[in-house]
Short mmCIF file of C-alpha atoms in Angstrom, two decimals:
data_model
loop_
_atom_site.label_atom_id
_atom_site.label_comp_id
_atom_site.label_asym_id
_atom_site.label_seq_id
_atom_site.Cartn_x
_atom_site.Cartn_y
_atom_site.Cartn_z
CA UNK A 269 0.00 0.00 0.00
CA UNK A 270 0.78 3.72 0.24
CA UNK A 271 3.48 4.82 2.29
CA UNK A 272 4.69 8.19 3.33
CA UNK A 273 7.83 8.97 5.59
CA UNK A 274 7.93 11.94 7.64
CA UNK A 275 11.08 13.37 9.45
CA UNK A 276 12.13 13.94 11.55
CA UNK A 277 9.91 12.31 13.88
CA UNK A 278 10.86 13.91 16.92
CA UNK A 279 12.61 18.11 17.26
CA UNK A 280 13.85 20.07 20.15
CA UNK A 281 15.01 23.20 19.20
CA UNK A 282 15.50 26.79 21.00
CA UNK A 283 13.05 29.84 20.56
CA UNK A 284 14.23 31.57 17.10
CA UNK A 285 15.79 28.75 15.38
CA UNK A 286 13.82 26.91 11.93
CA UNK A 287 12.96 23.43 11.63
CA UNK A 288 12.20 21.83 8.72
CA UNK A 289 10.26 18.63 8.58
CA UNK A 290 9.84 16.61 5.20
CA UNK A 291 7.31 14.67 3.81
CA UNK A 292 8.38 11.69 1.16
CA UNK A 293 6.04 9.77 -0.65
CA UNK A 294 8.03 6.22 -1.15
CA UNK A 295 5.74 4.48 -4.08
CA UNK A 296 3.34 6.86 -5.47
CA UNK A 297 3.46 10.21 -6.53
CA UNK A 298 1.41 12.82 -4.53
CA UNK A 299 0.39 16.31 -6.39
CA UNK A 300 -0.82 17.21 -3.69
CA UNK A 301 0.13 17.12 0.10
CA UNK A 302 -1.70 18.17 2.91
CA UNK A 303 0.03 19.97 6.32
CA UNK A 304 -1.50 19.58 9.64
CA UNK A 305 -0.86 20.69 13.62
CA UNK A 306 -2.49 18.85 16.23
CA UNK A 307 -2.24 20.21 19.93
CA UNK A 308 -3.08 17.51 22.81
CA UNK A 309 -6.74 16.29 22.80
CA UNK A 310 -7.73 18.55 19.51
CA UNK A 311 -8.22 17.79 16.33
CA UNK A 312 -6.40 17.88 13.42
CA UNK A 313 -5.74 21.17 12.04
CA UNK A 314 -5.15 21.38 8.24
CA UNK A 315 -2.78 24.27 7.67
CA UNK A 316 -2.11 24.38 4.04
CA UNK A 317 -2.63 22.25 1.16
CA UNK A 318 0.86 21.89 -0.78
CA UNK A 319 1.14 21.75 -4.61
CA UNK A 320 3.98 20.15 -6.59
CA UNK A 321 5.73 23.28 -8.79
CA UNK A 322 2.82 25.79 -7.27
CA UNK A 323 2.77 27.65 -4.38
CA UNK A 324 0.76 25.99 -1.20
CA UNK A 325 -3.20 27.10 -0.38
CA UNK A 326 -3.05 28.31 3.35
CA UNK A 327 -5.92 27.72 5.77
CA UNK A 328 -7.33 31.14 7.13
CA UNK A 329 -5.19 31.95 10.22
CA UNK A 330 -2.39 30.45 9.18
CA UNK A 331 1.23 32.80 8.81
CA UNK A 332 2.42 31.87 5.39
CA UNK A 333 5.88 33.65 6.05
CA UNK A 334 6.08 31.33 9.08
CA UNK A 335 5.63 28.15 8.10
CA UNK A 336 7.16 27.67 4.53
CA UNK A 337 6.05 25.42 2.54
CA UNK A 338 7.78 23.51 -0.65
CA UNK A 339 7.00 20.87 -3.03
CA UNK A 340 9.36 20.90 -5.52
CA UNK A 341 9.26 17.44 -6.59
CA UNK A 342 6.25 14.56 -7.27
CA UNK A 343 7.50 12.94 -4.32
CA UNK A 344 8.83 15.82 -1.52
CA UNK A 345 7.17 18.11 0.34
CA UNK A 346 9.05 20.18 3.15
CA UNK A 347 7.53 22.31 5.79
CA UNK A 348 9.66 25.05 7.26
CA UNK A 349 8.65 26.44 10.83
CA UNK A 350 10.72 29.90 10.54
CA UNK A 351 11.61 31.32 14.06
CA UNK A 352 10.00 28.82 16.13
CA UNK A 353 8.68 29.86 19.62
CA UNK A 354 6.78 27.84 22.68
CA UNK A 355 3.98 28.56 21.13
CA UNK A 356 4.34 26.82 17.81
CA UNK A 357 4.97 23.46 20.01
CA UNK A 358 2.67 20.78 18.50
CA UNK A 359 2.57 17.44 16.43
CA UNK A 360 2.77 18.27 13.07
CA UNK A 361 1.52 15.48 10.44
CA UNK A 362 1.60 15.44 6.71
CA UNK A 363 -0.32 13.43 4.17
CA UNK A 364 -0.89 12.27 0.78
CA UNK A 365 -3.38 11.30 -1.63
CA UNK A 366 -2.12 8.07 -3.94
CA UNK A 367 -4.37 8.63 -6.82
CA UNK A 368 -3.30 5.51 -8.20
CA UNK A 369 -4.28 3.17 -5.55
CA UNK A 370 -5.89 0.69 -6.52
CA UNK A 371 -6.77 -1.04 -2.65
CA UNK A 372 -7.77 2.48 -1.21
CA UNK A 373 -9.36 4.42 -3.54
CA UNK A 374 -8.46 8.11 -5.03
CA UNK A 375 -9.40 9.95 -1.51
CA UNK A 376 -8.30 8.13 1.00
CA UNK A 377 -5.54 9.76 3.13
CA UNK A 378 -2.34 8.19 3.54
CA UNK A 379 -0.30 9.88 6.40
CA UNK A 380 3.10 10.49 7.87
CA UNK A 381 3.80 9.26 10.91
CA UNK A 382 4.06 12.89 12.43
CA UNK A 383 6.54 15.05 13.98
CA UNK A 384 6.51 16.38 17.30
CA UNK A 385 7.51 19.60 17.72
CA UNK A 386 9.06 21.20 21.02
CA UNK A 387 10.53 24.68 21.30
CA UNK A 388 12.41 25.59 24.29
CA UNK B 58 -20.88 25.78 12.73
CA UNK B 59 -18.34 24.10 12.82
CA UNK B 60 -17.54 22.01 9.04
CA UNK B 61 -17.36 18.71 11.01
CA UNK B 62 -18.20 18.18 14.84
CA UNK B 63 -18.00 14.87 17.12
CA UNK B 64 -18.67 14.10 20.46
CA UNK B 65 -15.57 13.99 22.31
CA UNK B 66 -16.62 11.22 25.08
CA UNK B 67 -15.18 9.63 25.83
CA UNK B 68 -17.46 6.68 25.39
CA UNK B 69 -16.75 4.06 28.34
CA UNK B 70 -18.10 0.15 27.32
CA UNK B 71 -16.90 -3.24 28.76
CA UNK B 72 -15.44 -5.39 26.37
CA UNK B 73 -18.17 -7.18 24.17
CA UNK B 74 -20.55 -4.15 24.32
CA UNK B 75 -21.91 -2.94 21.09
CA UNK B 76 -20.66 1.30 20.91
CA UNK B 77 -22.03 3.75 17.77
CA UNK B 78 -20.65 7.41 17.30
CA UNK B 79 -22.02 10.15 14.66
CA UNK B 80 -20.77 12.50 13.25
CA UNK B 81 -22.36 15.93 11.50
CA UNK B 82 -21.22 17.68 8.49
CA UNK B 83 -21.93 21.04 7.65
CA UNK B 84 -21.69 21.52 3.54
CA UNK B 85 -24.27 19.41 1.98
CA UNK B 86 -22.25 19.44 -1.21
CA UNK B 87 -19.48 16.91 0.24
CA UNK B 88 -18.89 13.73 -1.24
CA UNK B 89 -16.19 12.01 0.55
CA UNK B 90 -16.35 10.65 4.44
CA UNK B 91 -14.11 8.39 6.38
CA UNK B 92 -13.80 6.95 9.70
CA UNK B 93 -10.11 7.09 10.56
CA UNK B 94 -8.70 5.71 14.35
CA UNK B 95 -5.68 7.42 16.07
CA UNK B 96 -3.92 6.11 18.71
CA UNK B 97 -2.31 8.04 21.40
CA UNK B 98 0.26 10.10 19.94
CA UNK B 99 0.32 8.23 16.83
CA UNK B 100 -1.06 9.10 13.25
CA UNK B 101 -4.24 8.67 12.04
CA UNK B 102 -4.65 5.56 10.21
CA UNK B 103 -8.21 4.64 8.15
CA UNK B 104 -10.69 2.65 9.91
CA UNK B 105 -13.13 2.85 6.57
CA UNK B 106 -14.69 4.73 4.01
CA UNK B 107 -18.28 5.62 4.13
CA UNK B 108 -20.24 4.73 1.16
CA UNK B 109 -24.37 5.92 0.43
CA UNK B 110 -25.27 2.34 0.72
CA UNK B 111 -23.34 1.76 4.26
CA UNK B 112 -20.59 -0.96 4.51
CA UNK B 113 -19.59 -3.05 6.82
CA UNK B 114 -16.49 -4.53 7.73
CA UNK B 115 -16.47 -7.59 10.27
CA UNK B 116 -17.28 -5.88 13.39
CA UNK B 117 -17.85 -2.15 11.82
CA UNK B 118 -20.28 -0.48 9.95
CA UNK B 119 -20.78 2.69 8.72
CA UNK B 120 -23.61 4.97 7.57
CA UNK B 121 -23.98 8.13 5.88
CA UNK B 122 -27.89 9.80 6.07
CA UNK B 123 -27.49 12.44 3.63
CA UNK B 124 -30.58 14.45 4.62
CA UNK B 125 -29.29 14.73 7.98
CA UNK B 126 -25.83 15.27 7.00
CA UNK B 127 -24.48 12.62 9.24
CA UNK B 128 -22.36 9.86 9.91
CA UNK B 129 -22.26 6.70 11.94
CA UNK B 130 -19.70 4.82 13.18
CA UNK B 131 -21.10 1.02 15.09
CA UNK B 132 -18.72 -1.11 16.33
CA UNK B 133 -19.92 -4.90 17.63
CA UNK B 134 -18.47 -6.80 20.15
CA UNK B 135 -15.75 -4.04 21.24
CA UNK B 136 -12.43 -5.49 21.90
CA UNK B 137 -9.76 -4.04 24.26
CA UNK B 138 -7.43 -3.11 21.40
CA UNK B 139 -10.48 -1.08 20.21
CA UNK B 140 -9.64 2.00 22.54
CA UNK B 141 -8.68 4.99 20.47
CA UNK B 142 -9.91 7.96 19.33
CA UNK B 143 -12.18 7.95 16.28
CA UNK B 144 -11.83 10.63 13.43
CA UNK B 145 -14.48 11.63 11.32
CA UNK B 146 -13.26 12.84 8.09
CA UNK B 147 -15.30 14.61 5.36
CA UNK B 148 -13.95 16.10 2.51
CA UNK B 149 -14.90 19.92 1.57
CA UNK B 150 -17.73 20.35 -0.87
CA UNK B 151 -16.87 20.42 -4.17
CA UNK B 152 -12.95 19.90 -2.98
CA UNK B 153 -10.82 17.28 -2.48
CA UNK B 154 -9.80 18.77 0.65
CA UNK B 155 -10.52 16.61 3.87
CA UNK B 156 -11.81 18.36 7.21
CA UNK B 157 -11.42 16.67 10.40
CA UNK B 158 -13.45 16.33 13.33
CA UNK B 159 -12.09 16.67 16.90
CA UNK B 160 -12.69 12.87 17.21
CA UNK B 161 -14.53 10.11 19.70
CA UNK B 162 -12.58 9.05 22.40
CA UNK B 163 -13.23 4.99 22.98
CA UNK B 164 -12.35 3.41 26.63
CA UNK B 165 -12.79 -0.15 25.86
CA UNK B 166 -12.66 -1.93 29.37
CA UNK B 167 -12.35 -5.50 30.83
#
C-alpha cells in the first residue's frame, strides 16, 4: 500500500531557530500534500494544502511567512517552521493522496507518521 | 458551525458491548467521508470509508444519512485493542480537501 515517511519524527530546538520537517512519498506520486498541527486532545488542524511546482493554499489563520512550505518534486514536500517559539509546540503530520491506488481508492488519506515539535 | 463536529466522550463500554458514534457535516455538497482511528500520539490511520449504501467490515459499519448530514460509526463486540480515538473525516464540498473532526474518544474496558 501507500506509504509516506515523515522526518524527523521527533525536534527540540530553541526559541528563534527553523525546523524543517519533510514529507516523502516512497511508491506513489502525490500532487498534492496536505500539512497539519495537532495540539493535545484537539483535532487535526489542516494548515495548508501543498502543490507540486505551485505555491501551497493556506488555511485562514495560518502565517504563510512562518511556516514555509515547498514541493518541488512529485514525491517531496518540506515544511519550514521559521523562528520557532513555545507557542508553535505541537505534532505536526503530513499526508498524501495516492491517486493511483488501486486497494484504497483516489481519496483516502495516507499519512506520515508525524513530527513532534518542542521549542524551548 | 463548525464544518465537522464529534462528540468527544469519551465513550466508556466493557469489552463485548456494542458502541455507535455520529458525526455531523456542515456543507451538503461533500462527497467524501471516512472513519479514521488514532492512537495516542500516533497518526491517524483509516478505519473505513463511508459509502451511500453503508458498509460493513467484520465488526464495523458505517452509515452516511445524507438528509441529515451525518455519519455513523457502530462497532460490535468491542475489543480491548479497540480504545482509540475515532476521526471523522469529510472532505470539503466540491474539494478534495478533507476536514477533520475533533474525534470520539473509545475506553474499551475489561
Amino acid at each position: 500500500g501507500a506509504v509516506v515517511s515523515q522526518h524527523p519524527s521527533r525536534v527540540i530546538c530553541k526559541s528563534g531557530t527553523s525546523v524543517k520537517i519533510e514529507c516523502r512519498s516512497l511508491d506513489f506520486q502525490a500532487t498534492t500534500m496536505f500539512w497539519y498541527r495537532q495540539f493535545p486532545k484537539q483535532s487535526l488542524m489542516l494548515m495548508a494544502t501543498s502543490n507540486e511546482g505551485s505555491k501551497a493554499t493556506y488555511e485562514q489563520g495560518v502565517e504563510k511567512d512562518k511556516f514555509l512550505i515547498n514541493h518541488a518534486s512529485l514525491t517531496l514536500s518540506t515544511l519550514t517552521v521559521t523562528s520557532a517559539h513555545p507557542e508553535d509546540s505541537s505534532f505536526y503530520i503530513c499526508s498524501a493522496r495516492d491517486l493511483g491506488g488501486q486497494s484504497s481508492g483516489a481519496n483516502v488519506l495516507t499519512f506520515g507518521a508525524g513530527s513532534r515539535l518542542t521549542v524551548l | 458551525r463548525k464544518e465537522v463536529e464529534q462528540d468527544p466522550g469519551p465513550f466508556n463500554v466493557p469489552e463485548g458491548a456494542t458502541v455507535a458514534f455520529n458525526c455531523t457535516y456542515s456543507n451538503s455538497a461533500s462527497q467524501s467521508f471516512f472513519w479514521y482511528r488514532q492512537d495516542c500520539r500516533k497518526e491517524p490511520k483509516l478505519l473505513m470509508s463511508v459509502y451511500s449504501s453503508g458498509n460493513e467490515d467484520g465488526r464495523f459499519t458505517a452509515q452516511l444519512n445524507r438528509a441529515s448530514q451525518y455519519i455513523s460509526l457502530l462497532i460490535r463486540d468491542s475489543k480491548l485493542s479497540d480504545s482509540a480515538t475515532y476521526l471523522c473525516v469529510v472532505n470539503r464540498g466540491g474539494s478534495y480537501i478533507p476536514t477533520f473532526g475533533r474525534g470520539t474518544s473509545l475506553i474499551v474496558h475489561p
